Amino acid sequence: MEYILHLAIVVTIFSILAMSLNYVAGYTGILSLSHATFYGIGAYATAILTTQHGFSFVPSVMVGMVLAAVIAYLASFPILKLKEDSLVLVSFGFSIIMFNVMLNWTDLTKGPLGIKGIAAPEIFGLSFFSKPLFFALVFLTAIVTYFFFRRITKSPYGIIIKGIRENRTVTAVNGHNVLRYQRSVFTVGAIFAAIAGSFTATFLAFIEPKLFELMPSVLILIMVILGGMASLKGSVLGAFILILLPEVLRFLGLPPSILAEVQQMIYGLVLILVMYLRPQGLLGEYKI
Amino acid sequence: MQILVNGIIVGGIYALMAIGFNLIFSSVRFFHLLYGIVAVLGIYLTRFFLLTFEINFFVSMFLGAAIAALLGMAFWQWLYKPLMDRKASSLVLMVVSFGALIMVQNLIALIWKNNTYSISISETIKEGYHFLGITITFNQLVILLTSLVLVILLELFLNKTKYGMAIRAIGDNAEMTTILGLKTNQIILIVFFIGTFISSIAGTMVALEIGVKPTYGLFLVLKAIIASIIGGIGSMRGAMLGGLLLGVVENIGIYYLGGGWQEVTAFILLTVFLLFLPQGMFNKVQISN
């Protein structure tokens, strides 16, 4: 039961990440490989503020959100100057830069040693130390995230950002400031990633830069692509499949020494198969 | 001065990587990310030949590169071409390439473990050569000479032979080349062979300096991409200069900021170029708006 709850929490956290990336990549067409960076910013904000500066959980999440928003807004200037392939590369470069900052700014982040002993969240005196309660909290956040993005993407604003994805020239001709829309989308996506990061920090009680490297960014993007671009339910499904697949392997009796490699090979295979067989993903509406 | 020399040596390797990458990019027009990991595979094969059969370093390097190059051709024929025939976008091809990169990288990790291995030409560590206050190790000398020889050979091949001209023609206009009756697919296969061959040799040079690890595949291809974009993608001379510039700037960065910031310097250089000079130093194809 403990184990199932653990998996459920991981799936839910990744659902939040995948949904927020889908908002950026699927709905607006900004195929960003830096989502794990903002996830990391949230995690580090909570970890540093709660262990070293006596903050409680909620204010630390808010600081993380603001920080992620500011950094995402600034990063969006160089990143959004580009399109498609080169955009992917530069967003990737940005995530490498931020990873190196987390790794090398040891005064703040303790570098590769990571930060230990992050306490479980406590909101209004109620501690979420027990797994079921923590799951309820994360689940609630995921539901809020889902309805938030659903509401946005069905609004007039959402129609414009989908227009940007389909044809930015036409959208621009219609008098919409494409870059401003893209920037706001990128920033909002980052804010939700930061929330997921705060949850991860308190859930694992330990974080290190490696958790927010390239591979997690890729994993989140694979979830979005597998689930389907511009489909929030698809993203949840993608998170569900890609988190549970490696666990199935564990049950099949694969030795733990090669588990990590086989797991990543599966991610690669999923990517290739989706591109070959169903470029729009399982529930998606448009092809990348 | 020493920084500059080190920068040029590393830059020479990057230049090689970038030239091979550019050759492939200008004929197929998508980011062939697998490029890096196939080069790493070539290094592991070189090391394998070196250790199991105890043959000469250069012979093993040649064998490793040749096998890697055949694999490069296989990837084009069976992985990319079916998608290309379906008119998939360059983004789809890049995603597929990335998926394959993850697979090959982990396959290598499964076979040869996730450790860093070093490669050396001879058993005894030779002392460096000193002149004019600069130190160059024996390995670095080999790197410098190999890079030079390869670049000259490639220049001759591209400019003086029939196949070389066909390759350049495809780079300029693939459709036109097909209409003129050249066998496009055959030429692209040759391009993949040559490009991968060069990358594998460049990779072995990297391994001489810093060793080899499965995760270096991505690192190598990114350096190739950065150097190509700086130089102006699609231009051989640009790739060469871009590689050299990247090497020098990185080494200056390491000197003033410390080794941990190497990647950061590289990507900041890329961002600066993309923002202010998106067509690179020698533009042929513009990659951003």
PDB file of N, CA, C and O in Angstrom, chain A residues 124-147:
ATOM      1  N   PHE A 124      -1.359  25.602   7.740  1.00  0.00           N
ATOM      2  CA  PHE A 124      -2.267  25.970   8.830  1.00  0.00           C
ATOM      3  C   PHE A 124      -2.206  24.967   9.985  1.00  0.00           C
ATOM      4  O   PHE A 124      -3.222  24.510  10.501  1.00  0.00           O
ATOM      5  N   GLY A 125      -0.999  24.594  10.340  1.00  0.00           N
ATOM      6  CA  GLY A 125      -0.830  23.708  11.483  1.00  0.00           C
ATOM      7  C   GLY A 125      -1.085  22.248  11.189  1.00  0.00           C
ATOM      8  O   GLY A 125      -0.877  21.386  12.043  1.00  0.00           O
ATOM      9  N   LEU A 126      -1.520  21.944   9.969  1.00  0.00           N
ATOM     10  CA  LEU A 126      -1.782  20.544   9.639  1.00  0.00           C
ATOM     11  C   LEU A 126      -0.569  19.972   8.905  1.00  0.00           C
ATOM     12  O   LEU A 126      -0.184  20.485   7.855  1.00  0.00           O
ATOM     13  N   SER A 127       0.041  18.933   9.470  1.00  0.00           N
ATOM     14  CA  SER A 127       1.229  18.365   8.840  1.00  0.00           C
ATOM     15  C   SER A 127       0.834  17.311   7.812  1.00  0.00           C
ATOM     16  O   SER A 127      -0.066  16.497   8.048  1.00  0.00           O
ATOM     17  N   PHE A 128       1.501  17.362   6.671  1.00  0.00           N
ATOM     18  CA  PHE A 128       1.214  16.384   5.616  1.00  0.00           C
ATOM     19  C   PHE A 128       2.299  15.320   5.568  1.00  0.00           C
ATOM     20  O   PHE A 128       2.727  14.905   4.506  1.00  0.00           O
ATOM     21  N   PHE A 129       2.735  14.922   6.744  1.00  0.00           N
ATOM     22  CA  PHE A 129       3.818  13.954   6.802  1.00  0.00           C
ATOM     23  C   PHE A 129       3.355  12.575   6.316  1.00  0.00           C
ATOM     24  O   PHE A 129       4.073  11.882   5.619  1.00  0.00           O
ATOM     25  N   SER A 130       2.121  12.194   6.693  1.00  0.00           N
ATOM     26  CA  SER A 130       1.649  10.851   6.314  1.00  0.00           C
ATOM     27  C   SER A 130       1.363  10.816   4.815  1.00  0.00           C
ATOM     28  O   SER A 130       0.894  11.788   4.220  1.00  0.00           O
ATOM     29  N   LYS A 131       1.664   9.676   4.202  1.00  0.00           N
ATOM     30  CA  LYS A 131       1.557   9.545   2.749  1.00  0.00           C
ATOM     31  C   LYS A 131       0.149   9.816   2.210  1.00  0.00           C
ATOM     32  O   LYS A 131       0.013  10.541   1.228  1.00  0.00           O
ATOM     33  N   PRO A 132      -0.895   9.247   2.829  1.00  0.00           N
ATOM     34  CA  PRO A 132      -2.233   9.493   2.264  1.00  0.00           C
ATOM     35  C   PRO A 132      -2.590  10.974   2.244  1.00  0.00           C
ATOM     36  O   PRO A 132      -3.119  11.474   1.248  1.00  0.00           O
ATOM     37  N   LEU A 133      -2.251  11.674   3.307  1.00  0.00           N
ATOM     38  CA  LEU A 133      -2.555  13.108   3.348  1.00  0.00           C
ATOM     39  C   LEU A 133      -1.768  13.858   2.293  1.00  0.00           C
ATOM     40  O   LEU A 133      -2.285  14.731   1.605  1.00  0.00           O
ATOM     41  N   PHE A 134      -0.489  13.490   2.155  1.00  0.00           N
ATOM     42  CA  PHE A 134       0.358  14.151   1.174  1.00  0.00           C
ATOM     43  C   PHE A 134      -0.193  13.907  -0.228  1.00  0.00           C
ATOM     44  O   PHE A 134      -0.270  14.819  -1.052  1.00  0.00           O
ATOM     45  N   PHE A 135      -0.611  12.658  -0.455  1.00  0.00           N
ATOM     46  CA  PHE A 135      -1.185  12.332  -1.761  1.00  0.00           C
ATOM     47  C   PHE A 135      -2.415  13.192  -2.025  1.00  0.00           C
ATOM     48  O   PHE A 135      -2.586  13.733  -3.127  1.00  0.00           O
ATOM     49  N   ALA A 136      -3.260  13.336  -0.991  1.00  0.00           N
ATOM     50  CA  ALA A 136      -4.470  14.143  -1.165  1.00  0.00           C
ATOM     51  C   ALA A 136      -4.106  15.567  -1.572  1.00  0.00           C
ATOM     52  O   ALA A 136      -4.718  16.154  -2.468  1.00  0.00           O
ATOM     53  N   LEU A 137      -3.049  16.105  -0.930  1.00  0.00           N
ATOM     54  CA  LEU A 137      -2.622  17.475  -1.223  1.00  0.00           C
ATOM     55  C   LEU A 137      -2.154  17.610  -2.669  1.00  0.00           C
ATOM     56  O   LEU A 137      -2.566  18.516  -3.410  1.00  0.00           O
ATOM     57  N   VAL A 138      -1.304  16.662  -3.087  1.00  0.00           N
ATOM     58  CA  VAL A 138      -0.764  16.716  -4.448  1.00  0.00           C
ATOM     59  C   VAL A 138      -1.885  16.520  -5.463  1.00  0.00           C
ATOM     60  O   VAL A 138      -1.957  17.202  -6.488  1.00  0.00           O
ATOM     61  N   PHE A 139      -2.774  15.579  -5.141  1.00  0.00           N
ATOM     62  CA  PHE A 139      -3.871  15.273  -6.049  1.00  0.00           C
ATOM     63  C   PHE A 139      -4.765  16.496  -6.253  1.00  0.00           C
ATOM     64  O   PHE A 139      -5.147  16.825  -7.373  1.00  0.00           O
ATOM     65  N   LEU A 140      -5.036  17.166  -5.156  1.00  0.00           N
ATOM     66  CA  LEU A 140      -5.852  18.376  -5.223  1.00  0.00           C
ATOM     67  C   LEU A 140      -5.173  19.413  -6.120  1.00  0.00           C
ATOM     68  O   LEU A 140      -5.819  20.033  -6.979  1.00  0.00           O
ATOM     69  N   THR A 141      -3.860  19.572  -5.925  1.00  0.00           N
ATOM     70  CA  THR A 141      -3.123  20.532  -6.755  1.00  0.00           C
ATOM     71  C   THR A 141      -3.206  20.141  -8.228  1.00  0.00           C
ATOM     72  O   THR A 141      -3.373  21.000  -9.102  1.00  0.00           O
ATOM     73  N   ALA A 142      -3.089  18.834  -8.507  1.00  0.00           N
ATOM     74  CA  ALA A 142      -3.146  18.384  -9.896  1.00  0.00           C
ATOM     75  C   ALA A 142      -4.512  18.705 -10.501  1.00  0.00           C
ATOM     76  O   ALA A 142      -4.603  19.132 -11.651  1.00  0.00           O
ATOM     77  N   ILE A 143      -5.554  18.510  -9.698  1.00  0.00           N
ATOM     78  CA  ILE A 143      -6.900  18.791 -10.225  1.00  0.00           C
ATOM     79  C   ILE A 143      -7.057  20.285 -10.499  1.00  0.00           C
ATOM     80  O   ILE A 143      -7.577  20.693 -11.544  1.00  0.00           O
ATOM     81  N   VAL A 144      -6.557  21.098  -9.567  1.00  0.00           N
ATOM     82  CA  VAL A 144      -6.606  22.548  -9.787  1.00  0.00           C
ATOM     83  C   VAL A 144      -5.850  22.904 -11.065  1.00  0.00           C
ATOM     84  O   VAL A 144      -6.332  23.676 -11.898  1.00  0.00           O
ATOM     85  N   THR A 145      -4.653  22.286 -11.229  1.00  0.00           N
ATOM     86  CA  THR A 145      -3.846  22.540 -12.421  1.00  0.00           C
ATOM     87  C   THR A 145      -4.639  22.190 -13.678  1.00  0.00           C
ATOM     88  O   THR A 145      -4.682  22.960 -14.639  1.00  0.00           O
ATOM     89  N   TYR A 146      -5.275  21.012 -13.651  1.00  0.00           N
ATOM     90  CA  TYR A 146      -6.029  20.553 -14.813  1.00  0.00           C
ATOM     91  C   TYR A 146      -7.108  21.558 -15.189  1.00  0.00           C
ATOM     92  O   TYR A 146      -7.207  21.991 -16.340  1.00  0.00           O
ATOM     93  N   PHE A 147      -7.901  21.966 -14.191  1.00  0.00           N
ATOM     94  CA  PHE A 147      -9.006  22.870 -14.515  1.00  0.00           C
ATOM     95  C   PHE A 147      -8.512  24.264 -14.892  1.00  0.00           C
ATOM     96  O   PHE A 147      -9.107  24.939 -15.718  1.00  0.00           O
TER      97      PHE A 147
END
